[in-house]
């Protein structure tokens, strides 16, 4: 399957955005002073574990989506380089034919 340039960049940006958002969320969860994430003794609550699980799953999905986008961007760059090289080679061959004639 071949991804378009737009789709590849979107997926890569989505992966980076996911990491940015969820790192911020986990940092805030860890510093929670409202009593939701940690009880009075300082032990993690169910709220903490559920939200930490959500963050970990989002990290994994964001990474997977970002890697797919990165691979798409790299493939497009390789394709454009190959096409550029083919055009340059064709121009060289055409120039050589004209010189021989």
PDB file of N, CA and C in Angstrom:
ATOM      1  N   UNK A   1       0.843  -1.169   0.000  1.00  0.00           N
ATOM      2  CA  UNK A   1       0.000   0.000   0.000  1.00  0.00           C
ATOM      3  C   UNK A   1       0.892   1.237   0.000  1.00  0.00           C
ATOM      4  N   UNK A   2       0.535   2.198  -0.783  1.00  0.00           N
ATOM      5  CA  UNK A   2       1.299   3.427  -0.889  1.00  0.00           C
ATOM      6  C   UNK A   2       0.491   4.576  -0.287  1.00  0.00           C
ATOM      7  N   UNK A   3       1.122   5.316   0.630  1.00  0.00           N
ATOM      8  CA  UNK A   3       0.459   6.455   1.254  1.00  0.00           C
ATOM      9  C   UNK A   3       0.778   7.726   0.481  1.00  0.00           C
ATOM     10  N   UNK A   4      -0.166   8.625   0.452  1.00  0.00           N
ATOM     11  CA  UNK A   4       0.087   9.916  -0.179  1.00  0.00           C
ATOM     12  C   UNK A   4       0.995  10.752   0.731  1.00  0.00           C
ATOM     13  N   UNK A   5       1.553  11.788   0.173  1.00  0.00           N
ATOM     14  CA  UNK A   5       2.418  12.680   0.950  1.00  0.00           C
ATOM     15  C   UNK A   5       1.624  13.298   2.109  1.00  0.00           C
ATOM     16  N   UNK A   6       0.405  13.731   1.823  1.00  0.00           N
ATOM     17  CA  UNK A   6      -0.434  14.354   2.848  1.00  0.00           C
ATOM     18  C   UNK A   6      -0.751  13.376   3.977  1.00  0.00           C
ATOM     19  N   UNK A   7      -1.134  12.163   3.623  1.00  0.00           N
ATOM     20  CA  UNK A   7      -1.465  11.159   4.634  1.00  0.00           C
ATOM     21  C   UNK A   7      -0.238  10.802   5.471  1.00  0.00           C
ATOM     22  N   UNK A   8       0.909  10.672   4.835  1.00  0.00           N
ATOM     23  CA  UNK A   8       2.131  10.339   5.555  1.00  0.00           C
ATOM     24  C   UNK A   8       2.492  11.416   6.571  1.00  0.00           C
ATOM     25  N   UNK A   9       2.448  12.670   6.141  1.00  0.00           N
ATOM     26  CA  UNK A   9       2.777  13.765   7.050  1.00  0.00           C
ATOM     27  C   UNK A   9       1.728  13.892   8.159  1.00  0.00           C
ATOM     28  N   UNK A  10       0.457  13.651   7.837  1.00  0.00           N
ATOM     29  CA  UNK A  10      -0.593  13.702   8.849  1.00  0.00           C
ATOM     30  C   UNK A  10      -0.354  12.638   9.920  1.00  0.00           C
ATOM     31  N   UNK A  11      -0.052  11.411   9.501  1.00  0.00           N
ATOM     32  CA  UNK A  11       0.175  10.337  10.461  1.00  0.00           C
ATOM     33  C   UNK A  11       1.400  10.615  11.331  1.00  0.00           C
ATOM     34  N   UNK A  12       2.456  11.134  10.720  1.00  0.00           N
ATOM     35  CA  UNK A  12       3.648  11.476  11.479  1.00  0.00           C
ATOM     36  C   UNK A  12       3.336  12.585  12.497  1.00  0.00           C
ATOM     37  N   UNK A  13       2.627  13.612  12.064  1.00  0.00           N
ATOM     38  CA  UNK A  13       2.260  14.704  12.967  1.00  0.00           C
ATOM     39  C   UNK A  13       1.342  14.208  14.087  1.00  0.00           C
ATOM     40  N   UNK A  14       0.435  13.297  13.757  1.00  0.00           N
ATOM     41  CA  UNK A  14      -0.474  12.752  14.761  1.00  0.00           C
ATOM     42  C   UNK A  14       0.298  11.979  15.820  1.00  0.00           C
ATOM     43  N   UNK A  15       1.299  11.208  15.400  1.00  0.00           N
ATOM     44  CA  UNK A  15       2.126  10.466  16.351  1.00  0.00           C
ATOM     45  C   UNK A  15       2.892  11.389  17.282  1.00  0.00           C
ATOM     46  N   UNK A  16       3.474  12.445  16.737  1.00  0.00           N
ATOM     47  CA  UNK A  16       4.208  13.418  17.559  1.00  0.00           C
ATOM     48  C   UNK A  16       3.251  14.124  18.507  1.00  0.00           C
ATOM     49  N   UNK A  17       2.095  14.535  18.006  1.00  0.00           N
ATOM     50  CA  UNK A  17       1.082  15.213  18.821  1.00  0.00           C
ATOM     51  C   UNK A  17       0.627  14.312  19.969  1.00  0.00           C
ATOM     52  N   UNK A  18       0.408  13.045  19.696  1.00  0.00           N
ATOM     53  CA  UNK A  18      -0.025  12.102  20.722  1.00  0.00           C
ATOM     54  C   UNK A  18       0.988  12.044  21.852  1.00  0.00           C
ATOM     55  N   UNK A  19       2.263  11.938  21.497  1.00  0.00           N
ATOM     56  CA  UNK A  19       3.300  11.908  22.527  1.00  0.00           C
ATOM     57  C   UNK A  19       3.310  13.198  23.330  1.00  0.00           C
ATOM     58  N   UNK A  20       3.210  14.317  22.671  1.00  0.00           N
ATOM     59  CA  UNK A  20       3.223  15.607  23.372  1.00  0.00           C
ATOM     60  C   UNK A  20       2.071  15.688  24.377  1.00  0.00           C
ATOM     61  N   UNK A  21       0.881  15.372  23.939  1.00  0.00           N
ATOM     62  CA  UNK A  21      -0.303  15.485  24.783  1.00  0.00           C
ATOM     63  C   UNK A  21      -0.242  14.518  25.961  1.00  0.00           C
ATOM     64  N   UNK A  22       0.081  13.253  25.684  1.00  0.00           N
ATOM     65  CA  UNK A  22       0.022  12.263  26.752  1.00  0.00           C
ATOM     66  C   UNK A  22       1.185  12.376  27.724  1.00  0.00           C
ATOM     67  N   UNK A  23       2.341  12.856  27.290  1.00  0.00           N
ATOM     68  CA  UNK A  23       3.435  13.113  28.238  1.00  0.00           C
ATOM     69  C   UNK A  23       3.000  14.214  29.196  1.00  0.00           C
ATOM     70  N   UNK A  24       2.379  15.255  28.668  1.00  0.00           N
ATOM     71  CA  UNK A  24       1.868  16.335  29.522  1.00  0.00           C
ATOM     72  C   UNK A  24       0.817  15.802  30.495  1.00  0.00           C
ATOM     73  N   UNK A  25      -0.057  14.949  29.994  1.00  0.00           N
ATOM     74  CA  UNK A  25      -1.110  14.394  30.844  1.00  0.00           C
ATOM     75  C   UNK A  25      -0.519  13.558  31.974  1.00  0.00           C
ATOM     76  N   UNK A  26       0.433  12.690  31.666  1.00  0.00           N
ATOM     77  CA  UNK A  26       1.029  11.831  32.692  1.00  0.00           C
ATOM     78  C   UNK A  26       1.786  12.676  33.718  1.00  0.00           C
ATOM     79  N   UNK A  27       2.470  13.695  33.246  1.00  0.00           N
ATOM     80  CA  UNK A  27       3.176  14.598  34.168  1.00  0.00           C
ATOM     81  C   UNK A  27       2.175  15.245  35.136  1.00  0.00           C
ATOM     82  N   UNK A  28       1.058  15.707  34.604  1.00  0.00           N
ATOM     83  CA  UNK A  28       0.033  16.313  35.462  1.00  0.00           C
ATOM     84  C   UNK A  28      -0.623  15.286  36.384  1.00  0.00           C
ATOM     85  N   UNK A  29      -0.825  14.081  35.883  1.00  0.00           N
ATOM     86  CA  UNK A  29      -1.403  13.009  36.693  1.00  0.00           C
ATOM     87  C   UNK A  29      -0.481  12.689  37.864  1.00  0.00           C
ATOM     88  N   UNK A  30       0.807  12.638  37.595  1.00  0.00           N
ATOM     89  CA  UNK A  30       1.790  12.302  38.626  1.00  0.00           C
ATOM     90  C   UNK A  30       1.842  13.379  39.713  1.00  0.00           C
ATOM     91  N   UNK A  31       1.643  14.637  39.323  1.00  0.00           N
ATOM     92  CA  UNK A  31       1.706  15.759  40.264  1.00  0.00           C
ATOM     93  C   UNK A  31       0.343  16.076  40.884  1.00  0.00           C
ATOM     94  N   UNK A  32      -0.663  15.255  40.625  1.00  0.00           N
ATOM     95  CA  UNK A  32      -2.028  15.547  41.058  1.00  0.00           C
ATOM     96  C   UNK A  32      -2.102  15.790  42.556  1.00  0.00           C
ATOM     97  N   UNK A  33      -2.667  16.925  42.905  1.00  0.00           N
ATOM     98  CA  UNK A  33      -2.832  17.260  44.313  1.00  0.00           C
ATOM     99  C   UNK A  33      -4.286  17.266  44.736  1.00  0.00           C
ATOM    100  N   UNK A  34      -5.181  16.876  43.835  1.00  0.00           N
ATOM    101  CA  UNK A  34      -6.616  16.938  44.142  1.00  0.00           C
ATOM    102  C   UNK A  34      -7.096  15.741  44.949  1.00  0.00           C
ATOM    103  N   UNK A  35      -6.287  14.720  45.056  1.00  0.00           N
ATOM    104  CA  UNK A  35      -6.709  13.534  45.789  1.00  0.00           C
ATOM    105  C   UNK A  35      -7.337  12.468  44.925  1.00  0.00           C
ATOM    106  N   UNK A  36      -7.457  12.722  43.634  1.00  0.00           N
ATOM    107  CA  UNK A  36      -8.045  11.707  42.756  1.00  0.00           C
ATOM    108  C   UNK A  36      -7.039  10.625  42.385  1.00  0.00           C
ATOM    109  N   UNK A  37      -5.804  11.015  42.107  1.00  0.00           N
ATOM    110  CA  UNK A  37      -4.808  10.050  41.643  1.00  0.00           C
ATOM    111  C   UNK A  37      -4.152   9.303  42.797  1.00  0.00           C
ATOM    112  N   UNK A  38      -4.041   9.949  43.937  1.00  0.00           N
ATOM    113  CA  UNK A  38      -3.396   9.328  45.101  1.00  0.00           C
ATOM    114  C   UNK A  38      -4.271   9.547  46.331  1.00  0.00           C
ATOM    115  N   UNK A  39      -4.343   8.525  47.190  1.00  0.00           N
ATOM    116  CA  UNK A  39      -5.137   8.676  48.409  1.00  0.00           C
ATOM    117  C   UNK A  39      -4.335   9.428  49.465  1.00  0.00           C
ATOM    118  N   UNK A  40      -4.888   9.537  50.650  1.00  0.00           N
ATOM    119  CA  UNK A  40      -4.252  10.316  51.721  1.00  0.00           C
ATOM    120  C   UNK A  40      -2.894   9.734  52.118  1.00  0.00           C
ATOM    121  N   UNK A  41      -2.725   8.432  51.969  1.00  0.00           N
ATOM    122  CA  UNK A  41      -1.464   7.777  52.327  1.00  0.00           C
ATOM    123  C   UNK A  41      -0.434   7.893  51.204  1.00  0.00           C
ATOM    124  N   UNK A  42      -0.853   8.404  50.059  1.00  0.00           N
ATOM    125  CA  UNK A  42       0.064   8.553  48.928  1.00  0.00           C
ATOM    126  C   UNK A  42       0.071   7.371  47.981  1.00  0.00           C
ATOM    127  N   UNK A  43      -0.817   6.419  48.190  1.00  0.00           N
ATOM    128  CA  UNK A  43      -0.900   5.247  47.318  1.00  0.00           C
ATOM    129  C   UNK A  43      -1.748   5.577  46.090  1.00  0.00           C
ATOM    130  N   UNK A  44      -1.378   5.024  44.929  1.00  0.00           N
ATOM    131  CA  UNK A  44      -2.164   5.279  43.718  1.00  0.00           C
ATOM    132  C   UNK A  44      -3.579   4.721  43.836  1.00  0.00           C
ATOM    133  N   UNK A  45      -4.537   5.465  43.303  1.00  0.00           N
ATOM    134  CA  UNK A  45      -5.938   5.042  43.309  1.00  0.00           C
ATOM    135  C   UNK A  45      -6.282   4.377  41.981  1.00  0.00           C
ATOM    136  N   UNK A  46      -7.511   3.876  41.896  1.00  0.00           N
ATOM    137  CA  UNK A  46      -7.988   3.272  40.645  1.00  0.00           C
ATOM    138  C   UNK A  46      -7.983   4.312  39.525  1.00  0.00           C
ATOM    139  N   UNK A  47      -8.314   5.547  39.862  1.00  0.00           N
ATOM    140  CA  UNK A  47      -8.288   6.646  38.885  1.00  0.00           C
ATOM    141  C   UNK A  47      -6.895   6.760  38.254  1.00  0.00           C
ATOM    142  N   UNK A  48      -5.870   6.707  39.093  1.00  0.00           N
ATOM    143  CA  UNK A  48      -4.497   6.788  38.607  1.00  0.00           C
ATOM    144  C   UNK A  48      -4.186   5.631  37.651  1.00  0.00           C
ATOM    145  N   UNK A  49      -4.506   4.412  38.047  1.00  0.00           N
ATOM    146  CA  UNK A  49      -4.159   3.238  37.240  1.00  0.00           C
ATOM    147  C   UNK A  49      -4.915   3.213  35.915  1.00  0.00           C
ATOM    148  N   UNK A  50      -6.185   3.599  35.944  1.00  0.00           N
ATOM    149  CA  UNK A  50      -6.963   3.639  34.697  1.00  0.00           C
ATOM    150  C   UNK A  50      -6.371   4.658  33.734  1.00  0.00           C
ATOM    151  N   UNK A  51      -6.062   5.840  34.234  1.00  0.00           N
ATOM    152  CA  UNK A  51      -5.546   6.894  33.363  1.00  0.00           C
ATOM    153  C   UNK A  51      -4.106   6.623  32.917  1.00  0.00           C
ATOM    154  N   UNK A  52      -3.330   5.972  33.762  1.00  0.00           N
ATOM    155  CA  UNK A  52      -1.988   5.577  33.349  1.00  0.00           C
ATOM    156  C   UNK A  52      -2.063   4.521  32.247  1.00  0.00           C
ATOM    157  N   UNK A  53      -3.009   3.586  32.366  1.00  0.00           N
ATOM    158  CA  UNK A  53      -3.212   2.578  31.330  1.00  0.00           C
ATOM    159  C   UNK A  53      -3.630   3.233  30.016  1.00  0.00           C
ATOM    160  N   UNK A  54      -4.541   4.188  30.079  1.00  0.00           N
ATOM    161  CA  UNK A  54      -4.945   4.929  28.877  1.00  0.00           C
ATOM    162  C   UNK A  54      -3.747   5.622  28.232  1.00  0.00           C
ATOM    163  N   UNK A  55      -2.904   6.219  29.046  1.00  0.00           N
ATOM    164  CA  UNK A  55      -1.729   6.924  28.527  1.00  0.00           C
ATOM    165  C   UNK A  55      -0.762   5.954  27.860  1.00  0.00           C
ATOM    166  N   UNK A  56      -0.511   4.813  28.479  1.00  0.00           N
ATOM    167  CA  UNK A  56       0.419   3.829  27.906  1.00  0.00           C
ATOM    168  C   UNK A  56      -0.109   3.302  26.572  1.00  0.00           C
ATOM    169  N   UNK A  57      -1.393   2.977  26.531  1.00  0.00           N
ATOM    170  CA  UNK A  57      -1.990   2.505  25.272  1.00  0.00           C
ATOM    171  C   UNK A  57      -1.900   3.600  24.207  1.00  0.00           C
ATOM    172  N   UNK A  58      -2.146   4.837  24.590  1.00  0.00           N
ATOM    173  CA  UNK A  58      -2.047   5.947  23.637  1.00  0.00           C
ATOM    174  C   UNK A  58      -0.615   6.148  23.165  1.00  0.00           C
ATOM    175  N   UNK A  59       0.371   5.966  24.056  1.00  0.00           N
ATOM    176  CA  UNK A  59       1.779   6.034  23.643  1.00  0.00           C
ATOM    177  C   UNK A  59       2.073   4.983  22.575  1.00  0.00           C
ATOM    178  N   UNK A  60       1.600   3.766  22.810  1.00  0.00           N
ATOM    179  CA  UNK A  60       1.850   2.678  21.862  1.00  0.00           C
ATOM    180  C   UNK A  60       1.180   2.942  20.516  1.00  0.00           C
ATOM    181  N   UNK A  61      -0.086   3.366  20.560  1.00  0.00           N
ATOM    182  CA  UNK A  61      -0.792   3.655  19.311  1.00  0.00           C
ATOM    183  C   UNK A  61      -0.196   4.861  18.590  1.00  0.00           C
ATOM    184  N   UNK A  62       0.156   5.895  19.341  1.00  0.00           N
ATOM    185  CA  UNK A  62       0.787   7.075  18.743  1.00  0.00           C
ATOM    186  C   UNK A  62       2.117   6.745  18.100  1.00  0.00           C
ATOM    187  N   UNK A  63       2.871   5.870  18.759  1.00  0.00           N
ATOM    188  CA  UNK A  63       4.156   5.435  18.196  1.00  0.00           C
ATOM    189  C   UNK A  63       3.932   4.662  16.905  1.00  0.00           C
ATOM    190  N   UNK A  64       2.975   3.735  16.916  1.00  0.00           N
ATOM    191  CA  UNK A  64       2.700   2.937  15.719  1.00  0.00           C
ATOM    192  C   UNK A  64       2.251   3.817  14.556  1.00  0.00           C
ATOM    193  N   UNK A  65       1.353   4.745  14.834  1.00  0.00           N
ATOM    194  CA  UNK A  65       0.857   5.644  13.791  1.00  0.00           C
ATOM    195  C   UNK A  65       1.986   6.533  13.275  1.00  0.00           C
ATOM    196  N   UNK A  66       2.800   7.052  14.184  1.00  0.00           N
ATOM    197  CA  UNK A  66       3.925   7.894  13.793  1.00  0.00           C
ATOM    198  C   UNK A  66       4.952   7.146  12.955  1.00  0.00           C
ATOM    199  N   UNK A  67       5.217   5.899  13.310  1.00  0.00           N
ATOM    200  CA  UNK A  67       6.170   5.084  12.537  1.00  0.00           C
ATOM    201  C   UNK A  67       5.627   4.828  11.132  1.00  0.00           C
ATOM    202  N   UNK A  68       4.342   4.556  11.021  1.00  0.00           N
ATOM    203  CA  UNK A  68       3.744   4.361   9.695  1.00  0.00           C
ATOM    204  C   UNK A  68       3.898   5.636   8.862  1.00  0.00           C
ATOM    205  N   UNK A  69       3.623   6.778   9.481  1.00  0.00           N
ATOM    206  CA  UNK A  69       3.789   8.053   8.782  1.00  0.00           C
ATOM    207  C   UNK A  69       5.226   8.309   8.385  1.00  0.00           C
ATOM    208  N   UNK A  70       6.173   8.020   9.277  1.00  0.00           N
ATOM    209  CA  UNK A  70       7.593   8.208   8.978  1.00  0.00           C
ATOM    210  C   UNK A  70       8.038   7.305   7.839  1.00  0.00           C
ATOM    211  N   UNK A  71       7.590   6.071   7.853  1.00  0.00           N
ATOM    212  CA  UNK A  71       7.939   5.152   6.756  1.00  0.00           C
ATOM    213  C   UNK A  71       7.358   5.634   5.432  1.00  0.00           C
ATOM    214  N   UNK A  72       6.144   6.197   5.480  1.00  0.00           N
ATOM    215  CA  UNK A  72       5.537   6.743   4.269  1.00  0.00           C
ATOM    216  C   UNK A  72       6.317   7.922   3.725  1.00  0.00           C
ATOM    217  N   UNK A  73       6.747   8.829   4.613  1.00  0.00           N
ATOM    218  CA  UNK A  73       7.530   9.994   4.199  1.00  0.00           C
ATOM    219  C   UNK A  73       8.860   9.552   3.601  1.00  0.00           C
ATOM    220  N   UNK A  74       9.520   8.603   4.261  1.00  0.00           N
ATOM    221  CA  UNK A  74      10.803   8.097   3.743  1.00  0.00           C
ATOM    222  C   UNK A  74      10.646   7.429   2.382  1.00  0.00           C
ATOM    223  N   UNK A  75       9.579   6.653   2.217  1.00  0.00           N
ATOM    224  CA  UNK A  75       9.340   5.979   0.941  1.00  0.00           C
ATOM    225  C   UNK A  75       9.100   6.994  -0.171  1.00  0.00           C
ATOM    226  N   UNK A  76       8.371   8.042   0.139  1.00  0.00           N
ATOM    227  CA  UNK A  76       8.114   9.079  -0.863  1.00  0.00           C
ATOM    228  C   UNK A  76       9.403   9.794  -1.248  1.00  0.00           C
ATOM    229  N   UNK A  77      10.276  10.025  -0.286  1.00  0.00           N
ATOM    230  CA  UNK A  77      11.556  10.677  -0.589  1.00  0.00           C
ATOM    231  C   UNK A  77      12.432   9.776  -1.458  1.00  0.00           C
ATOM    232  N   UNK A  78      12.444   8.478  -1.129  1.00  0.00           N
ATOM    233  CA  UNK A  78      13.222   7.532  -1.954  1.00  0.00           C
ATOM    234  C   UNK A  78      12.684   7.495  -3.371  1.00  0.00           C
ATOM    235  N   UNK A  79      11.361   7.472  -3.505  1.00  0.00           N
ATOM    236  CA  UNK A  79      10.729   7.434  -4.823  1.00  0.00           C
ATOM    237  C   UNK A  79      11.065   8.684  -5.616  1.00  0.00           C
ATOM    238  N   UNK A  80      10.999   9.848  -4.966  1.00  0.00           N
ATOM    239  CA  UNK A  80      11.290  11.090  -5.682  1.00  0.00           C
ATOM    240  C   UNK A  80      12.762  11.163  -6.072  1.00  0.00           C
ATOM    241  N   UNK A  81      13.655  10.629  -5.237  1.00  0.00           N
ATOM    242  CA  UNK A  81      15.079  10.597  -5.588  1.00  0.00           C
ATOM    243  C   UNK A  81      15.324   9.670  -6.766  1.00  0.00           C
ATOM    244  N   UNK A  82      14.666   8.518  -6.763  1.00  0.00           N
ATOM    245  CA  UNK A  82      14.819   7.560  -7.858  1.00  0.00           C
ATOM    246  C   UNK A  82      14.318   8.164  -9.160  1.00  0.00           C
ATOM    247  N   UNK A  83      13.179   8.839  -9.110  1.00  0.00           N
ATOM    248  CA  UNK A  83      12.634   9.476 -10.305  1.00  0.00           C
ATOM    249  C   UNK A  83      13.540  10.602 -10.775  1.00  0.00           C
ATOM    250  N   UNK A  84      14.094  11.366  -9.837  1.00  0.00           N
ATOM    251  CA  UNK A  84      15.007  12.450 -10.181  1.00  0.00           C
ATOM    252  C   UNK A  84      16.256  11.878 -10.854  1.00  0.00           C
ATOM    253  N   UNK A  85      16.784  10.789 -10.298  1.00  0.00           N
ATOM    254  CA  UNK A  85      17.965  10.146 -10.883  1.00  0.00           C
ATOM    255  C   UNK A  85      17.686   9.615 -12.270  1.00  0.00           C
ATOM    256  N   UNK A  86      16.498   9.050 -12.475  1.00  0.00           N
ATOM    257  CA  UNK A  86      16.122   8.517 -13.784  1.00  0.00           C
ATOM    258  C   UNK A  86      16.009   9.646 -14.807  1.00  0.00           C
ATOM    259  N   UNK A  87      15.463  10.775 -14.398  1.00  0.00           N
ATOM    260  CA  UNK A  87      15.346  11.923 -15.307  1.00  0.00           C
ATOM    261  C   UNK A  87      16.731  12.438 -15.687  1.00  0.00           C
ATOM    262  N   UNK A  88      17.629  12.531 -14.709  1.00  0.00           N
ATOM    263  CA  UNK A  88      18.983  13.007 -14.983  1.00  0.00           C
ATOM    264  C   UNK A  88      19.718  12.032 -15.904  1.00  0.00           C
ATOM    265  N   UNK A  89      19.540  10.736 -15.670  1.00  0.00           N
ATOM    266  CA  UNK A  89      20.187   9.730 -16.515  1.00  0.00           C
ATOM    267  C   UNK A  89      19.646   9.801 -17.935  1.00  0.00           C
ATOM    268  N   UNK A  90      18.332   9.984 -18.069  1.00  0.00           N
ATOM    269  CA  UNK A  90      17.738  10.110 -19.396  1.00  0.00           C
ATOM    270  C   UNK A  90      18.248  11.332 -20.125  1.00  0.00           C
ATOM    271  N   UNK A  91      18.435  12.436 -19.410  1.00  0.00           N
ATOM    272  CA  UNK A  91      18.956  13.663 -20.020  1.00  0.00           C
ATOM    273  C   UNK A  91      20.404  13.461 -20.468  1.00  0.00           C
ATOM    274  N   UNK A  92      21.181  12.740 -19.681  1.00  0.00           N
ATOM    275  CA  UNK A  92      22.580  12.466 -20.045  1.00  0.00           C
ATOM    276  C   UNK A  92      22.640  11.606 -21.304  1.00  0.00           C
ATOM    277  N   UNK A  93      21.792  10.580 -21.348  1.00  0.00           N
ATOM    278  CA  UNK A  93      21.773   9.702 -22.515  1.00  0.00           C
ATOM    279  C   UNK A  93      21.333  10.462 -23.759  1.00  0.00           C
ATOM    280  N   UNK A  94      20.344  11.322 -23.612  1.00  0.00           N
ATOM    281  CA  UNK A  94      19.865  12.127 -24.740  1.00  0.00           C
ATOM    282  C   UNK A  94      20.979  13.047 -25.224  1.00  0.00           C
ATOM    283  N   UNK A  95      21.693  13.660 -24.292  1.00  0.00           N
ATOM    284  CA  UNK A  95      22.802  14.540 -24.657  1.00  0.00           C
ATOM    285  C   UNK A  95      23.903  13.782 -25.365  1.00  0.00           C
ATOM    286  N   UNK A  96      24.188  12.559 -24.938  1.00  0.00           N
ATOM    287  CA  UNK A  96      25.222  11.736 -25.568  1.00  0.00           C
ATOM    288  C   UNK A  96      24.820  11.344 -26.996  1.00  0.00           C
ATOM    289  N   UNK A  97      23.533  11.038 -27.201  1.00  0.00           N
ATOM    290  CA  UNK A  97      23.045  10.685 -28.522  1.00  0.00           C
ATOM    291  C   UNK A  97      23.158  11.867 -29.461  1.00  0.00           C
ATOM    292  N   UNK A  98      22.848  13.053 -28.968  1.00  0.00           N
ATOM    293  CA  UNK A  98      22.919  14.256 -29.798  1.00  0.00           C
ATOM    294  C   UNK A  98      24.370  14.573 -30.173  1.00  0.00           C
ATOM    295  N   UNK A  99      25.302  14.310 -29.275  1.00  0.00           N
ATOM    296  CA  UNK A  99      26.709  14.569 -29.566  1.00  0.00           C
ATOM    297  C   UNK A  99      27.246  13.569 -30.602  1.00  0.00           C
ATOM    298  N   UNK A 100      26.772  12.315 -30.564  1.00  0.00           N
ATOM    299  CA  UNK A 100      27.207  11.290 -31.506  1.00  0.00           C
ATOM    300  C   UNK A 100      26.685  11.568 -32.918  1.00  0.00           C
ATOM    301  N   UNK A 101      25.550  12.214 -32.995  1.00  0.00           N
ATOM    302  CA  UNK A 101      24.903  12.418 -34.299  1.00  0.00           C
ATOM    303  C   UNK A 101      25.511  13.525 -35.076  1.00  0.00           C
TER     304      UNK A 101
END
